[in-house]
Short mmCIF file of C-alpha atoms in Angstrom, two decimals:
data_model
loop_
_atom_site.label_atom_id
_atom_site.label_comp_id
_atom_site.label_asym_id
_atom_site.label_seq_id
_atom_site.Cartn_x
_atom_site.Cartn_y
_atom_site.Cartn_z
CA UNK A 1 -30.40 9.45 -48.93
CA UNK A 2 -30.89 9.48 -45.22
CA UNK A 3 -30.57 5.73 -44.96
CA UNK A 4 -27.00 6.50 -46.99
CA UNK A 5 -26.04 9.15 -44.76
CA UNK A 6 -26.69 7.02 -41.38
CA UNK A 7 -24.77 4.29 -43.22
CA UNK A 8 -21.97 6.53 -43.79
CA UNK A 9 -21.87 7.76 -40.47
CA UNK A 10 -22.11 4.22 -39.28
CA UNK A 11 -18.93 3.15 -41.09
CA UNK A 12 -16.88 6.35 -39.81
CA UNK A 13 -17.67 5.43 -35.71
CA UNK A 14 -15.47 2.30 -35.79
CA UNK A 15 -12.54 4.51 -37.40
CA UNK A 16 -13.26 7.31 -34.95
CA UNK A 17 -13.38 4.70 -32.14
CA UNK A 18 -10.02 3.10 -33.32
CA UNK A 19 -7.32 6.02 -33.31
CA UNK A 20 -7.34 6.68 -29.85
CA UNK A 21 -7.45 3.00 -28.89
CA UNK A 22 -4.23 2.35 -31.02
CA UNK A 23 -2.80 5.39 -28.93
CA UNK A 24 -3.86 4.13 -25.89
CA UNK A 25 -2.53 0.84 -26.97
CA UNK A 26 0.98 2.50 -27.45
CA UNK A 27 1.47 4.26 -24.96
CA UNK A 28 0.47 1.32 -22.42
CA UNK A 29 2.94 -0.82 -24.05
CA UNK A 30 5.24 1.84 -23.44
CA UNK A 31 4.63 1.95 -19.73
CA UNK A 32 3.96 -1.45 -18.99
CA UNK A 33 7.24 -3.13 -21.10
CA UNK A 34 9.32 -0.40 -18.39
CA UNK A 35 10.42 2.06 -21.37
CA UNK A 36 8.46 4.65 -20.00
CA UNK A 37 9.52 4.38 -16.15
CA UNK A 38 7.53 5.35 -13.01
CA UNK A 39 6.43 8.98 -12.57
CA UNK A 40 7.88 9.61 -16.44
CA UNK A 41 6.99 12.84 -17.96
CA UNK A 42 5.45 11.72 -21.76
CA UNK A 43 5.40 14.96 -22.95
CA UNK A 44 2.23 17.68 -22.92
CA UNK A 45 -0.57 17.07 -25.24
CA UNK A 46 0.63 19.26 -27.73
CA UNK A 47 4.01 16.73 -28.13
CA UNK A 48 1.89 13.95 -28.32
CA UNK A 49 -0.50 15.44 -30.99
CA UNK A 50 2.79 15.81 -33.47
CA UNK A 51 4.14 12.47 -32.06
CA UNK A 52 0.75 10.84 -33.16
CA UNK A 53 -0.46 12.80 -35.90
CA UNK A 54 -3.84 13.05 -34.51
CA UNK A 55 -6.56 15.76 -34.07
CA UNK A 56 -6.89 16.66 -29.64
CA UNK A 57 -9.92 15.10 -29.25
CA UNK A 58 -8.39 11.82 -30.43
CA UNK A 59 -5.82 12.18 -27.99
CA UNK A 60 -7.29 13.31 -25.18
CA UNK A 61 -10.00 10.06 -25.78
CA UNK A 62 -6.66 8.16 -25.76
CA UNK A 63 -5.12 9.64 -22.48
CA UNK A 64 -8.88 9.17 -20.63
CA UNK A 65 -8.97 5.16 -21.39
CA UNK A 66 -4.81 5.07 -19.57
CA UNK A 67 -6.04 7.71 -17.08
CA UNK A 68 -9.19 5.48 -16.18
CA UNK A 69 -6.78 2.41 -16.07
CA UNK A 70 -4.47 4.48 -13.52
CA UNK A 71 -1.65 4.17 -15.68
CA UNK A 72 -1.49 8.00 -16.51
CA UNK A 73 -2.00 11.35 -14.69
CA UNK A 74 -2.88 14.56 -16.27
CA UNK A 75 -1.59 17.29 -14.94
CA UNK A 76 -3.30 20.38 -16.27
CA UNK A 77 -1.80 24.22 -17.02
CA UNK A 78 1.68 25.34 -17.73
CA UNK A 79 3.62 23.00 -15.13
CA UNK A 80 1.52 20.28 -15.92
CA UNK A 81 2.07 17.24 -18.66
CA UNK A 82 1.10 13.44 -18.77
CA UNK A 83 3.03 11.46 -16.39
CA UNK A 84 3.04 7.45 -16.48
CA UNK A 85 2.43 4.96 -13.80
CA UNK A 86 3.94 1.47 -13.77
CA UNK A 87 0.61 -0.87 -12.51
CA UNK A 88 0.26 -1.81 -8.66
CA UNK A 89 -1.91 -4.23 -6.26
CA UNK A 90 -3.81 -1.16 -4.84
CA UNK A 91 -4.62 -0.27 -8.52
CA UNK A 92 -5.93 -3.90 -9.01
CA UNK A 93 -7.32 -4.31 -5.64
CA UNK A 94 -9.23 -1.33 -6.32
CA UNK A 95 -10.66 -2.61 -9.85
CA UNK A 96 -11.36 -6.00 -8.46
CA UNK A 97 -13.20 -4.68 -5.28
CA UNK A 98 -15.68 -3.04 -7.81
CA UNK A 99 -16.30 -6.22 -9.71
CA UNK A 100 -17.12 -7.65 -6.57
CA UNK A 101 -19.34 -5.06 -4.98
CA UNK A 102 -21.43 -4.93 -8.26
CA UNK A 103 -22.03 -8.91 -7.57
CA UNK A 104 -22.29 -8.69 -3.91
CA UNK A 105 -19.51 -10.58 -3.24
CA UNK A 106 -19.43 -11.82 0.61
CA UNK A 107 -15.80 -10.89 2.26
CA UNK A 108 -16.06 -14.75 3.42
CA UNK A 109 -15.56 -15.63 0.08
CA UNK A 110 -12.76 -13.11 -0.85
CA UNK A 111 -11.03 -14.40 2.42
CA UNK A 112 -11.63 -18.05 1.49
CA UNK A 113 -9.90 -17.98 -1.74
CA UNK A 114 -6.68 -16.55 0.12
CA UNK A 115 -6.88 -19.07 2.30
CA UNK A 116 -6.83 -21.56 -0.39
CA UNK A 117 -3.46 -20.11 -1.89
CA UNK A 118 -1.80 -19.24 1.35
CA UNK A 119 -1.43 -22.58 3.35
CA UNK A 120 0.03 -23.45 -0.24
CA UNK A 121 2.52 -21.30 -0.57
CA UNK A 122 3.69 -21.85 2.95
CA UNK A 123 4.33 -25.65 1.95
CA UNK A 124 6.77 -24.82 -0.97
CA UNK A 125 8.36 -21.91 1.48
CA UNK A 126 9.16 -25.10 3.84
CA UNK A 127 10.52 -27.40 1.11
CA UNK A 128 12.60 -24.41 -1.02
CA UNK A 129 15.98 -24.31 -0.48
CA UNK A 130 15.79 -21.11 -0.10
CA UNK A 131 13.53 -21.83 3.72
CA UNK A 132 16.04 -19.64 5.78
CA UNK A 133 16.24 -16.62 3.90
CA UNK A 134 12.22 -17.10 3.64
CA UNK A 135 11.98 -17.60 7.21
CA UNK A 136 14.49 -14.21 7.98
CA UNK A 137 11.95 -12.32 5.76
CA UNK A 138 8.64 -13.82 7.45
CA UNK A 139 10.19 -12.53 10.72
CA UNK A 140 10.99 -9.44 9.84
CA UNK A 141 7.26 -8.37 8.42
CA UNK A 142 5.99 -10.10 11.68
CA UNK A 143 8.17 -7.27 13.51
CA UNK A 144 7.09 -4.45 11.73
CA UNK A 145 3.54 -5.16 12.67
CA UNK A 146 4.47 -5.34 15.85
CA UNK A 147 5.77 -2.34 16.09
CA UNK A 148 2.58 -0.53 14.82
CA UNK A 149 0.08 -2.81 16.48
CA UNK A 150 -1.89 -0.10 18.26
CA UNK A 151 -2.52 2.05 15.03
CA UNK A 152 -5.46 -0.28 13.04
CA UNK A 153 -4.83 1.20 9.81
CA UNK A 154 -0.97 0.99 9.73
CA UNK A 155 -1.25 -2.49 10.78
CA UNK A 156 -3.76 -3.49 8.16
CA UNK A 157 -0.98 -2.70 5.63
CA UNK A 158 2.06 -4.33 7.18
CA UNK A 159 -0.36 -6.78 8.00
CA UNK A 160 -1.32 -7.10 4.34
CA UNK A 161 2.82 -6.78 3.02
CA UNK A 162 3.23 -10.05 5.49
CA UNK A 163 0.50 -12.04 3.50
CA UNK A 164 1.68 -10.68 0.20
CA UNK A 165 4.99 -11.71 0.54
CA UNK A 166 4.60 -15.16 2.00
CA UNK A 167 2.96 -16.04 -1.79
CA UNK A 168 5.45 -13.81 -3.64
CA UNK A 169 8.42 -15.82 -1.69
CA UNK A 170 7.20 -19.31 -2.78
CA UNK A 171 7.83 -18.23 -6.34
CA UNK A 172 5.02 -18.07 -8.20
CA UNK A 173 4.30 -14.92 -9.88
CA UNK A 174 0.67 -15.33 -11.13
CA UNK A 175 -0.54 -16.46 -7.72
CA UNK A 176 1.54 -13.58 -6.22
CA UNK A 177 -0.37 -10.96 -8.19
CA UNK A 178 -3.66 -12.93 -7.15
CA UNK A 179 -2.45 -13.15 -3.76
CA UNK A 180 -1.64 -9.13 -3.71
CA UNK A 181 -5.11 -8.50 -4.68
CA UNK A 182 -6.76 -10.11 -2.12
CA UNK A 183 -4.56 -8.83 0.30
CA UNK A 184 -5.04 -5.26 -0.48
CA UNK A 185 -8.94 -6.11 -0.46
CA UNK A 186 -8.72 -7.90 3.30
CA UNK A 187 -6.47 -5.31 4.67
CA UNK A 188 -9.42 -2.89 4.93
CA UNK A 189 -11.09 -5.70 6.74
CA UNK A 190 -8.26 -6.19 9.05
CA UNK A 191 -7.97 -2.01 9.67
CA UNK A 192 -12.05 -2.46 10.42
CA UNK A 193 -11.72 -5.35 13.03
CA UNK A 194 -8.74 -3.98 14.61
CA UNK A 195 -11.04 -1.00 15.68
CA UNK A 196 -11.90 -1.54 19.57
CA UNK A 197 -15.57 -2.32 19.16
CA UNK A 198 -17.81 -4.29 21.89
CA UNK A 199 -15.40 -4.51 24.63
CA UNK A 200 -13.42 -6.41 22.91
CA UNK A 201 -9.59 -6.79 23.14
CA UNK A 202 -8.65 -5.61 19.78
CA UNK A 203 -4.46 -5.28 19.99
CA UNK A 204 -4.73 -8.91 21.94
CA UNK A 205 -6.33 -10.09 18.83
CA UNK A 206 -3.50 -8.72 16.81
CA UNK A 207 -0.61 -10.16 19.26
CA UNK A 208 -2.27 -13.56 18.91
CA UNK A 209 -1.93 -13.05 14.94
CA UNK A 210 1.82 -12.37 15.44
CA UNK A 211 2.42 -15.20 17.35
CA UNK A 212 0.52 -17.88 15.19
CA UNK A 213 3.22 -16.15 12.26
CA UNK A 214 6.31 -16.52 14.30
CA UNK A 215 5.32 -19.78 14.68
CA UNK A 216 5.16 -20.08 10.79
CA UNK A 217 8.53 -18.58 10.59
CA UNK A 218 9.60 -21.40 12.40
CA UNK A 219 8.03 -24.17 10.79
CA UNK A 220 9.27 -22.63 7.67
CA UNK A 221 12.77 -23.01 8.42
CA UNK A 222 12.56 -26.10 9.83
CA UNK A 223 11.54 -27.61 6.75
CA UNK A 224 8.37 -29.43 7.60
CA UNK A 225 5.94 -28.95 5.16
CA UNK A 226 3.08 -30.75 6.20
CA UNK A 227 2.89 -28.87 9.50
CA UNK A 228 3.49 -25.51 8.06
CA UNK A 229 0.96 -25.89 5.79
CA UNK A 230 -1.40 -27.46 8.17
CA UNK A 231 -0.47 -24.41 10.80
CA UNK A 232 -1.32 -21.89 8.03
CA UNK A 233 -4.67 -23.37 7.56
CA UNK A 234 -6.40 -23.23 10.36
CA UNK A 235 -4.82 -19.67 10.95
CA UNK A 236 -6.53 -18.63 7.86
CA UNK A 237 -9.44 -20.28 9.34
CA UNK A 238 -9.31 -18.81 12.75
CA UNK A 239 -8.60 -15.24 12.03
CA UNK A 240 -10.91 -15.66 9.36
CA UNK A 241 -13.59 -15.96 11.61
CA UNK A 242 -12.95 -13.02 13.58
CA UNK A 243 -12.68 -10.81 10.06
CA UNK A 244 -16.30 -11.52 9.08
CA UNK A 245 -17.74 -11.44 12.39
CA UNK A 246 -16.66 -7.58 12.79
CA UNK A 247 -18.16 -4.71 10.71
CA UNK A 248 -17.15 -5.51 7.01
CA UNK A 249 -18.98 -8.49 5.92
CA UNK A 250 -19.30 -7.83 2.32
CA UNK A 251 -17.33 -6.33 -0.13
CA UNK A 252 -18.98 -3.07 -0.35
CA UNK A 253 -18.60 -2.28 3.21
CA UNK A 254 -15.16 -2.11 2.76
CA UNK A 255 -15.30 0.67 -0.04
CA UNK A 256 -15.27 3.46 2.74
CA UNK A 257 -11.35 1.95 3.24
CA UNK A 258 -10.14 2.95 0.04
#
């Protein structure tokens, strides 16, 4: 009789399990196909309950999975309701930069697989039609760092919107999610070196960064490939260098960032 009982309780956990999964399921469809919009009210838990037929504790399972997944806030008490998120970099950054702090993931290696896909990109910005308006656009994210070059962590994230958007302009919108990622993961490293520290120069550090990107620009628009790619390299390289020599040199260090 025990050994019956067990069974049976056995064969209810997967159905128990399954409800709120399917819900979660839904509702991330919801939000991620766009008919549930940005900051979109889905109701209170009580609306959902009818919507979905289910008992709260099934729901409220349901909304923890989305909530853990940042694609849902709870708000709680009268004024309050479930309001959806569309996903975002900083949400993936944030997920990814756990995966690699549980494996102890060097920030060399994070930085070297950017500069894999960056030197890329900027080849097939040179030889797109499109090189001038590409160019225009590279400029302009170079000048909004330079406007905030003396504040580290505002110029960690313009620096980080300039990387970004080189990828995103060469098309490609797998390795511009990749490429968004890694960003949002190196611009804590950038905010951490840009910190005077040792005497050193840190805003002439920065300036030099600018310049090696105007020069970008104008390979860019030029059209030669070869050199802009070439160029982009060995400023990944370079600047590179300086990221892992300063404070952050794994993953984990950066975690304080967030």
């Amino acid at each position: 009789m025990v050994a019956e009982r067990q069974g049976a309780r056995g064969s209810e956990r997967p159905g128990l399990r399954e409800k709120p999964q399917q819900i979660a399921d839904e509702l991330r469809r919801l939000i991620v196909t766009g008919e549930l919009a940005d900051g979109e009210s889905l109701g209170h838990e009580p609306d959902l309950v009818e919507r979905f037929g289910v008992s709260r504790p099934s729901l409220r399972e349901a909304l923890r999975i989305l909530e853990a997944e940042g694609l849902i806030t709870v708000r709680r008490g009268v004024l309050g309701g479930i309001v959806a998120h569309q996903p975002n970099g900083r949400m993936t950054a944030r997920t990814a930069a756990l995966l690699l702090q549980a494996r102890n993931v060097p920030l060399a290696d994070v930085y070297d697989a950017r500069g894999l896909i960056e030197p890329v990109a900027a080849r097939l910005l040179a030889q797109s039609r499109s090189r001038r308006s590409a160019a225009a656009e590279l400029r302009r994210l170079t000048a909004e760092q330079l406007e905030v070059i003396d504040d580290p962590d505002a110029f960690g994230r313009a620096n980080s919107a300039f990387h970004a958007q080189l990828v995103e302009l060469a098309g490609n919108q797998t390795l511009s999610i990749v490429a968004e990622m890694l960003s949002e993961i190196v611009a804590r490293a950038v905010a951490a070196a840009s910190q005077p520290d040792d005497g050193k120069d840190a805003a002439a550090t920065r300036a030099r960064g600018l310049r090696s990107q105007a020069r970008l620009a104008v390979l860019v628009e030029a059209g030669d490939a070869a050199a802009a790619e070439a160029h982009w390299a060995e400023h990944m390289k370079v600047v590179g260098r300086v990221l892992v020599a300063q404070r952050a040199k794994t993953v984990i260090d950066l975690m304080q960032h967030y």
